[in-house]
mmCIF file of C-alpha atoms and ligand atoms in Angstrom:
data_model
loop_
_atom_site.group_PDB
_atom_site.id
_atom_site.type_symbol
_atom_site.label_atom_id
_atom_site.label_comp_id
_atom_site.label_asym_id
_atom_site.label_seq_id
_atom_site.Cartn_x
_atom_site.Cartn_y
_atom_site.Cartn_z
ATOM 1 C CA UNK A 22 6.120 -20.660 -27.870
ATOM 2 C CA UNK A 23 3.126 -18.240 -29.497
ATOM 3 C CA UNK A 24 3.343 -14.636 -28.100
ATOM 4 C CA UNK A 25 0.272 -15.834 -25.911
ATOM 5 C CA UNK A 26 1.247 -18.585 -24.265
ATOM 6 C CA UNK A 27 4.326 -16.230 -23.853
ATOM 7 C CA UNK A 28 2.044 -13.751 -21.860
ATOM 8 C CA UNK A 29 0.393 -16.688 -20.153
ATOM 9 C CA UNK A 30 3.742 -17.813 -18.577
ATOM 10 C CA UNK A 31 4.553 -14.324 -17.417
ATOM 11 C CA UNK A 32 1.092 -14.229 -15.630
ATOM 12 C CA UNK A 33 1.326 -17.873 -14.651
ATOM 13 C CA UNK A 34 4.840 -16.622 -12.420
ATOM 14 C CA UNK A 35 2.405 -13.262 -11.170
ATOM 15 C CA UNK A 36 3.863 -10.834 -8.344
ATOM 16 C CA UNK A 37 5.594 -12.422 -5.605
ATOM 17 C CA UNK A 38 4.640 -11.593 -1.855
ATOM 18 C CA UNK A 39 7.083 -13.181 0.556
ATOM 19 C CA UNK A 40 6.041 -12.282 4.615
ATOM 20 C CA UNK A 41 8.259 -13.490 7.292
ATOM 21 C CA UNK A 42 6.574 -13.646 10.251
ATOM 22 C CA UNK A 43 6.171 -15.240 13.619
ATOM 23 C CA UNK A 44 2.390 -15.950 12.205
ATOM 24 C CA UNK A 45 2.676 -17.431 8.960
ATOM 25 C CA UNK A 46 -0.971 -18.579 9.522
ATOM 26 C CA UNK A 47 -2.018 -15.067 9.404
ATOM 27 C CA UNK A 48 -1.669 -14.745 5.443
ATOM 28 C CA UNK A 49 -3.287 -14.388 3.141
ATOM 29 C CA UNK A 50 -6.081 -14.046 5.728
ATOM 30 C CA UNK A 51 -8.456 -11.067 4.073
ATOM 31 C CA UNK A 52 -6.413 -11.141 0.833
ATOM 32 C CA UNK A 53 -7.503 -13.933 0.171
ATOM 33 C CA UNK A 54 -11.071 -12.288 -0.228
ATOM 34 C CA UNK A 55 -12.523 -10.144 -3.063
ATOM 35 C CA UNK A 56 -10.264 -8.554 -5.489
ATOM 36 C CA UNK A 57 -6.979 -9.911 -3.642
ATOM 37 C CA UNK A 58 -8.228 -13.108 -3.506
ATOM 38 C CA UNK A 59 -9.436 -13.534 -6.833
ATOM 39 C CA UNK A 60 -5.972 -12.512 -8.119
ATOM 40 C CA UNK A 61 -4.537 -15.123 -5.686
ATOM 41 C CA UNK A 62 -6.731 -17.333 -7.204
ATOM 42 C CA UNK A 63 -5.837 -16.742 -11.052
ATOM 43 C CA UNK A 64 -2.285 -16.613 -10.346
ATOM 44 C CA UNK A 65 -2.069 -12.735 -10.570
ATOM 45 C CA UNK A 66 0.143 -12.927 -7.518
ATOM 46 C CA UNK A 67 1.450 -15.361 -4.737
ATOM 47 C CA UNK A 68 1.604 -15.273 -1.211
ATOM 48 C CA UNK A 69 4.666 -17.378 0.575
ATOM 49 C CA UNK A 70 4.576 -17.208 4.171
ATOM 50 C CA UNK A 71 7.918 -17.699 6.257
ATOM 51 C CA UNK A 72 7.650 -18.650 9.400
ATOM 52 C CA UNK A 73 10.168 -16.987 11.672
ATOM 53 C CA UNK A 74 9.837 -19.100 14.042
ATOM 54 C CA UNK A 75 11.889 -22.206 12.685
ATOM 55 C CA UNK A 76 15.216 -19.903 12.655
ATOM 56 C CA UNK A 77 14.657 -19.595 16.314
ATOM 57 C CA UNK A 78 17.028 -21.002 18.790
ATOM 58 C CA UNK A 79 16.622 -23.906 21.750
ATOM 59 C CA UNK A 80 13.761 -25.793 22.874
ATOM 60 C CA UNK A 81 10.998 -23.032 22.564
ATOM 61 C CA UNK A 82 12.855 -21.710 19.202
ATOM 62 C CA UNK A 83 13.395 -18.476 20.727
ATOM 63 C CA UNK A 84 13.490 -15.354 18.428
ATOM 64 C CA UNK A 85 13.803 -12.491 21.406
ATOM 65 C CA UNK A 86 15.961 -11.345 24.094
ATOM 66 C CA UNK A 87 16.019 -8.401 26.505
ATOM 67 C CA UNK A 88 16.962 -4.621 25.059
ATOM 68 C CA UNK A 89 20.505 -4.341 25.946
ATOM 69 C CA UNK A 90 20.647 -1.175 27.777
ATOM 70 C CA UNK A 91 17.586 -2.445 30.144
ATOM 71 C CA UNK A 92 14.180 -1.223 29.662
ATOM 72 C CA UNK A 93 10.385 -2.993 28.886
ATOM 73 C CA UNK A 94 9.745 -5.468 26.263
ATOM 74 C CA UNK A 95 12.118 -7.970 23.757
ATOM 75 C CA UNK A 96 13.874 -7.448 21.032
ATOM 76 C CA UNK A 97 13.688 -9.530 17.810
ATOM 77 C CA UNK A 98 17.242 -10.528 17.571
ATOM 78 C CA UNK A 99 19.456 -9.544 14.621
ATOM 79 C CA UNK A 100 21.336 -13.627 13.846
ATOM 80 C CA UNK A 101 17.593 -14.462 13.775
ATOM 81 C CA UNK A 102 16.406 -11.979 11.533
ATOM 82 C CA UNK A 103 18.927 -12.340 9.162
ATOM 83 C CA UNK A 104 18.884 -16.337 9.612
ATOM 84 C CA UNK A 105 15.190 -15.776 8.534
ATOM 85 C CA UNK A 106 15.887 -13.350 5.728
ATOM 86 C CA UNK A 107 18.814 -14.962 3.905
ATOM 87 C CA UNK A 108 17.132 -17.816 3.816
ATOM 88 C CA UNK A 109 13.750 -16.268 2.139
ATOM 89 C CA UNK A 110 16.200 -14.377 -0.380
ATOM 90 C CA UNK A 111 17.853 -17.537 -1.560
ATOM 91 C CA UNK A 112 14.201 -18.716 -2.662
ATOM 92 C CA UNK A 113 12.089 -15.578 -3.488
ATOM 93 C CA UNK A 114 15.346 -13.895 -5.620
ATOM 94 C CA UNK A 115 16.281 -10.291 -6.270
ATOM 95 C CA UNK A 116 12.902 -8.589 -4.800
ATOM 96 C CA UNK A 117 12.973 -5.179 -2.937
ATOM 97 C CA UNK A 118 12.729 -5.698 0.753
ATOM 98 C CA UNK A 119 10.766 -3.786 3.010
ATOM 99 C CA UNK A 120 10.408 -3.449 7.333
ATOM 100 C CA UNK A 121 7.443 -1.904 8.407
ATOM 101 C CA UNK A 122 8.358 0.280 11.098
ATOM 102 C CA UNK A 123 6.734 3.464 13.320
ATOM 103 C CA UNK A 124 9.807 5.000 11.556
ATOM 104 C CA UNK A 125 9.617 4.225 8.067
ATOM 105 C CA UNK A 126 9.400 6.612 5.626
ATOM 106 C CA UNK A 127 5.259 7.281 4.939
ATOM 107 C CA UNK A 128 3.940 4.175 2.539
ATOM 108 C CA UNK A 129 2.425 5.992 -0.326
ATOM 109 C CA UNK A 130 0.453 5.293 -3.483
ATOM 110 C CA UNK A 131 3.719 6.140 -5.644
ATOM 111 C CA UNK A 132 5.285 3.473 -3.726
ATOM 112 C CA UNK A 133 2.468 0.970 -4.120
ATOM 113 C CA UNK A 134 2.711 1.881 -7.980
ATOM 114 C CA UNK A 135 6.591 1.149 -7.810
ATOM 115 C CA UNK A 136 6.317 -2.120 -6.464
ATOM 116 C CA UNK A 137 3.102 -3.166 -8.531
ATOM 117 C CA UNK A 138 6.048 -2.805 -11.729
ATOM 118 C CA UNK A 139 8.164 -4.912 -10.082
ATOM 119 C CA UNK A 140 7.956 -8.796 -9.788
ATOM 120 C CA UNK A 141 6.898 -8.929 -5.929
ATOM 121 C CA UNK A 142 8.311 -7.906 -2.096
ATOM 122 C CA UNK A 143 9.991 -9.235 1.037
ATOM 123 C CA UNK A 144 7.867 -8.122 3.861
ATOM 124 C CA UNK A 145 9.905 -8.589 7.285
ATOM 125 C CA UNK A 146 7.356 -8.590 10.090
ATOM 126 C CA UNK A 147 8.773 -7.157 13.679
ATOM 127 C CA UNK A 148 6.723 -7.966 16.814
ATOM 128 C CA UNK A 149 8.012 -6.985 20.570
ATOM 129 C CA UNK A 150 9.852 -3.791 20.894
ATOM 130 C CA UNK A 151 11.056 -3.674 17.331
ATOM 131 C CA UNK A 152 14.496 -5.670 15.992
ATOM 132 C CA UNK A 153 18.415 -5.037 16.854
ATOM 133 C CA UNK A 154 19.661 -1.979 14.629
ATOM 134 C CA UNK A 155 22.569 -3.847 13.557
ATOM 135 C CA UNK A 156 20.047 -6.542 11.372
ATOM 136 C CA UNK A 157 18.307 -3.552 9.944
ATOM 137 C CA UNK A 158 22.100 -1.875 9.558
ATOM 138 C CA UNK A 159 23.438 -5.228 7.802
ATOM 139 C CA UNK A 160 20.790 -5.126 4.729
ATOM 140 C CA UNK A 161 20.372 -1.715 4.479
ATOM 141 C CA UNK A 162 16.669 -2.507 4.885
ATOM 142 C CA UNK A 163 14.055 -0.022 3.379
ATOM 143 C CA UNK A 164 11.525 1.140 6.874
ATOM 144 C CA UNK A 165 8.245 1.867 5.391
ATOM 145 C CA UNK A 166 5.667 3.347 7.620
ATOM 146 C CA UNK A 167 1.965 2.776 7.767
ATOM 147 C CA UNK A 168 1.087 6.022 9.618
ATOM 148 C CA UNK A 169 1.821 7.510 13.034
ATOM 149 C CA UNK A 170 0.002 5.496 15.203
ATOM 150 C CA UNK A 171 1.589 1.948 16.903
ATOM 151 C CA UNK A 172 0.730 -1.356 15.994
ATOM 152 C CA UNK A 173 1.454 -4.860 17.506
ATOM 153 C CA UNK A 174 2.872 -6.022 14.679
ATOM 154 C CA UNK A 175 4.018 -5.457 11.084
ATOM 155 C CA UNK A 176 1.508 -7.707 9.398
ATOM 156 C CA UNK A 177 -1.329 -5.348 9.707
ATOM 157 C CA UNK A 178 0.823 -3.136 7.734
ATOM 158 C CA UNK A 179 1.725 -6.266 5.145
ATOM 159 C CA UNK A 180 -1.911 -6.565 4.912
ATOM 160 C CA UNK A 181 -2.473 -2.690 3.893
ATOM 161 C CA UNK A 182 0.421 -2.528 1.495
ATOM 162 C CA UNK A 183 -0.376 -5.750 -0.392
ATOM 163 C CA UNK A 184 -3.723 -4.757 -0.685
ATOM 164 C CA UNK A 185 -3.117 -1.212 -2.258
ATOM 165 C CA UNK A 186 -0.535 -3.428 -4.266
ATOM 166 C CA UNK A 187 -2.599 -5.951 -5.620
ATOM 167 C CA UNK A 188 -4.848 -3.630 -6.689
ATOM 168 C CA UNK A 189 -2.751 -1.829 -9.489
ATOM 169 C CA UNK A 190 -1.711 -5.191 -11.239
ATOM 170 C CA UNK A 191 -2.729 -5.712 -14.444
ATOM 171 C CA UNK A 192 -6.172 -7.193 -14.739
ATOM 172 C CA UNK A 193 -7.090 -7.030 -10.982
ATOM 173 C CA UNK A 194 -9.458 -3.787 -11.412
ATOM 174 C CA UNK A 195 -12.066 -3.916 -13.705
ATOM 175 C CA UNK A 196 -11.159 -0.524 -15.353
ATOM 176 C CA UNK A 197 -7.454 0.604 -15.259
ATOM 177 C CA UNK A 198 -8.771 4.217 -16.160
ATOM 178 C CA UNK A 199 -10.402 4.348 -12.593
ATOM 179 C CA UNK A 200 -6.799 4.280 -11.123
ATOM 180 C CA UNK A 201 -5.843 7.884 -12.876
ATOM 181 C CA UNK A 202 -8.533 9.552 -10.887
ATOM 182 C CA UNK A 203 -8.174 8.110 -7.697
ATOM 183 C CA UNK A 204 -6.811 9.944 -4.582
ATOM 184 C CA UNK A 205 -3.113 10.855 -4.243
ATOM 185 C CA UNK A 206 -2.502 9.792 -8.163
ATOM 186 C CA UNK A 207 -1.898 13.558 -9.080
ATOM 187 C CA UNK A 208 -1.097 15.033 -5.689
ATOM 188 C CA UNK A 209 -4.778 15.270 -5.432
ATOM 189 C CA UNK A 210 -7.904 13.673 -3.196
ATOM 190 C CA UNK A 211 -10.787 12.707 -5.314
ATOM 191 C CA UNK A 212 -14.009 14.777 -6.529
ATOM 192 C CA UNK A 213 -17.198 13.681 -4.274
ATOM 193 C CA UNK A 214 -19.296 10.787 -5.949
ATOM 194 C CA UNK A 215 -23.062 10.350 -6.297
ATOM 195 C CA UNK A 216 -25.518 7.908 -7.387
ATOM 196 C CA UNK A 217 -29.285 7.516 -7.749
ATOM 197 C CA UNK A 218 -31.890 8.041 -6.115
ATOM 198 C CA UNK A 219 -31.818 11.825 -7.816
ATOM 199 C CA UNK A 220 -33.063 13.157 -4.407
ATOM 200 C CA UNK A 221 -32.481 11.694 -1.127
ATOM 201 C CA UNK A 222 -33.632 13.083 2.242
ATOM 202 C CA UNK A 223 -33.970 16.742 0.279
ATOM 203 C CA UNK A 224 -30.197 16.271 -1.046
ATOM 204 C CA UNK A 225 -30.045 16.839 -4.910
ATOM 205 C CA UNK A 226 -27.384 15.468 -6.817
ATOM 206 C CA UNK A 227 -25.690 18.099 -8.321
ATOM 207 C CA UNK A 228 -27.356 19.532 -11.751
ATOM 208 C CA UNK A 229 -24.436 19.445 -13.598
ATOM 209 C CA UNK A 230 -23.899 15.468 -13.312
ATOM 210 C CA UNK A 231 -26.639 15.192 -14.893
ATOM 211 C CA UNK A 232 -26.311 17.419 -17.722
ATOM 212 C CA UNK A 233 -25.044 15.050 -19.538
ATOM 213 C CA UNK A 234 -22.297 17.715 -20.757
ATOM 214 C CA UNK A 235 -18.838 15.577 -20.508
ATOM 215 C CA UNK A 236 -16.691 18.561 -20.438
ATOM 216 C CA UNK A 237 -18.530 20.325 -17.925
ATOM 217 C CA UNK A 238 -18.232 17.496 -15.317
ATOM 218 C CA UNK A 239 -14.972 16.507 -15.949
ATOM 219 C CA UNK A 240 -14.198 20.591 -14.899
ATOM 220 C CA UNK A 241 -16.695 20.398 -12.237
ATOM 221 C CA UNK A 242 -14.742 17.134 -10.690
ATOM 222 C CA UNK A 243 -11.361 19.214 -10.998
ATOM 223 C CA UNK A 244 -12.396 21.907 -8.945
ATOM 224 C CA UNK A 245 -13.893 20.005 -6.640
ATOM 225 C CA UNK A 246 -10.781 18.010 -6.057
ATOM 226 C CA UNK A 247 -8.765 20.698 -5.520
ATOM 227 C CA UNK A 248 -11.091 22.526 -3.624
ATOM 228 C CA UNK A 249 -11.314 19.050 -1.297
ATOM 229 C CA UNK A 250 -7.178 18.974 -1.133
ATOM 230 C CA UNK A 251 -6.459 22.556 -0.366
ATOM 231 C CA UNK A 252 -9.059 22.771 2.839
ATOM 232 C CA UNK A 253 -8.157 19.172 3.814
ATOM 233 C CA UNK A 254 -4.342 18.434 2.757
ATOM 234 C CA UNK A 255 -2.369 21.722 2.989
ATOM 235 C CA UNK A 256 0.730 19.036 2.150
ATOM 236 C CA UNK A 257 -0.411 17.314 -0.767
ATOM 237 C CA UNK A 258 -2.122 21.010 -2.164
ATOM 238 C CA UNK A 259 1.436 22.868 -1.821
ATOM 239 C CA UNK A 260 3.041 19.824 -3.769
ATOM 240 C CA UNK A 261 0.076 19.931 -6.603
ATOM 241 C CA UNK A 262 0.284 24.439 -6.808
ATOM 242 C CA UNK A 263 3.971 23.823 -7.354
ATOM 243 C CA UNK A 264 3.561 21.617 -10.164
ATOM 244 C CA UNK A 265 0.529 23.120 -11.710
ATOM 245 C CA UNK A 266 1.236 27.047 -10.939
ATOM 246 C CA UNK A 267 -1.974 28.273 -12.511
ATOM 247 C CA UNK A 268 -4.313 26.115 -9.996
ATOM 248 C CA UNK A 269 -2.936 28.350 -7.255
ATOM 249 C CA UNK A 270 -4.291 31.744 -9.416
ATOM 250 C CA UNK A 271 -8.143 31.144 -9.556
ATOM 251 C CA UNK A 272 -10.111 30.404 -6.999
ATOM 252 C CA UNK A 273 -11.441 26.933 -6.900
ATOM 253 C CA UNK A 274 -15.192 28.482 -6.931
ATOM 254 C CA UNK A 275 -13.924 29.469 -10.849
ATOM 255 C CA UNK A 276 -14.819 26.228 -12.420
ATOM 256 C CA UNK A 277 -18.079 25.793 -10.146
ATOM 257 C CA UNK A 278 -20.552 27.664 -12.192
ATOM 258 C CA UNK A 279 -21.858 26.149 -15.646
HETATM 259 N N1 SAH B 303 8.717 0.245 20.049
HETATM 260 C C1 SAH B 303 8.398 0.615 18.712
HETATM 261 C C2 SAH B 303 7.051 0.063 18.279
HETATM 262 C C3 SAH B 303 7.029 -1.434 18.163
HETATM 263 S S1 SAH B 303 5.524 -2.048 17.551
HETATM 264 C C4 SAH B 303 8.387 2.143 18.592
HETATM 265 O O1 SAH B 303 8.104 2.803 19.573
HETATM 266 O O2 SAH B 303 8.633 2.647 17.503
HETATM 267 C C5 SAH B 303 6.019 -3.620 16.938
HETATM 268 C C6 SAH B 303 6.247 -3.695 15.451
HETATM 269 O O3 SAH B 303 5.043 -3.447 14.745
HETATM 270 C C7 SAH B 303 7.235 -2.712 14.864
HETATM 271 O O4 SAH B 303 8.551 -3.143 15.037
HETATM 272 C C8 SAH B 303 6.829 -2.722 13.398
HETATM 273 O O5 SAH B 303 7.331 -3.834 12.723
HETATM 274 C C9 SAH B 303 5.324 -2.864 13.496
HETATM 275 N N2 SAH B 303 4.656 -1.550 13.432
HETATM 276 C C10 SAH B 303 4.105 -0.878 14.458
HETATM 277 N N3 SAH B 303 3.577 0.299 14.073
HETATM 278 C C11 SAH B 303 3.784 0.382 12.751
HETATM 279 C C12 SAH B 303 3.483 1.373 11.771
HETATM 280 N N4 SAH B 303 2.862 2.513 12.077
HETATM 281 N N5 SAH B 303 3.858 1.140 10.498
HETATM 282 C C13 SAH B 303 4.498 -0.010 10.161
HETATM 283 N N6 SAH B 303 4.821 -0.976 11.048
HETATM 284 C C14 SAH B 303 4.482 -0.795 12.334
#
């Protein structure tokens, strides 16, 4: 086999996205638009659906029962679960395996970067109350948290995290460089963007976007950026001053003039 037809099987295979859910029919829903769904298309990655449902038990193929301990709502029970996760092992392979859950620790770009390296994810979805500790316990499952607000369901999270995913595979973006100066990549939320008309409602683009002078924006963007991430993200600003010591000296307003 050439080298290319090499690097065509390796893309032919693409990253792996194995859901289990109680609505398979969900996926891959809007990834299966635009970018996503381009790269579905072109074998970049694949989307396998498991339906939870057929590892349920009697006539209705039950997957619940009530919180031991009393209280409101069902619990997603752990023989279930694991019935249902076993079995998607066996076929998807060693892949990293992932619960969304209220909480998980915080989803972040690093981790979406992780997992684009790797060759694809199990995605357990949770509905009701949430699923018997001793299934999450069992497989020493990885919680991953979409943000601190509740959802009905994990597959709105499967949706996010696949999409910031998909993104960062090879070939899915037009221009990999775009990816270095996006938001979060350095500890840092991105410089303010502009495009014609030069004036709008007695707005002016900035003068020094247009100056042509490559160094000059490129400094302008950087203090903008940190200007943005120290007034809006005290977090993500204490992580970048610790890391780049000399940002924390000057004032952001140093790099403005010019
Ligand atoms: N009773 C739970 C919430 C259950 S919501 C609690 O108070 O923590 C039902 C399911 O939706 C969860 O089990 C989880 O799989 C998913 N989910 C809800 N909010 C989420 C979030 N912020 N991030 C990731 N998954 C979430």
């Amino acid at each position: 086999m050439s080298a290319s037809s090499d690097r065509q099987a390796d893309r032919q295979e693409g990253w792996q996205a194995h859901i289990i859910t109680l609505f398979p029919d969900m996926f891959p829903g809007p990834l299966g638009t635009s970018l996503s769904g381009r790269a579905l298309e072109t074998g970049t990655w694949a989307c396998q659906a498991h339906d939870l449902r057929a590892f349920g038990t009697g006539p209705h193929r039950t997957v619940d029962d009530t919180p031991a301990g009393g209280g409101a709502g069902m619990v997603l029970r752990a023989d279930i679960a694991s019935a249902a996760l076993t079995e998607t092992r066996n076929q998807a392979g060693d892949l990293p395996v992932l619960l969304p859950s209220p909480r998980g620790e915080p989803f972040t770009q690093k981790m979406a970067a992780d997992l684009a390296l790797g060759k694809g994810g199990v995605f357990m979805c949770n509905r009701f109350e949430g699923v018997d500790e001793r299934f999450i316990e069992a497989h020493d499952l990885r919680e991953v948290s979409m943000g601190d607000y509740i959802l009905s369901g994990g597959e709105m999270a499967v949706f996010a995290m696949l999409d910031a995913i998909i993104r960062l595979l090879p070939g899915v973006m037009g221009s990999s460089a775009s990816h270095d100066e996006e938001s979060f990549t350095d500890d840092l939320l991105e410089y303010p963007h502009y495009t014609r008309p030069a004036s709008w409602q007695g707005r002016d683009i900035p003068a020094i976007l247009t100056s042509g002078n490559h160094g000059e924006i490129a400094a302008w963007r950087r203090a903008r950026a940190q200007e943005i991430t120290a007034a809006r993200r005290p977090d993500l600003w204490a992580r970048f001053i610790a890391r780049n010591p000399a940002a924390a000296l000057k004032k952001p307003d140093d790099e403005k003039s010019g």
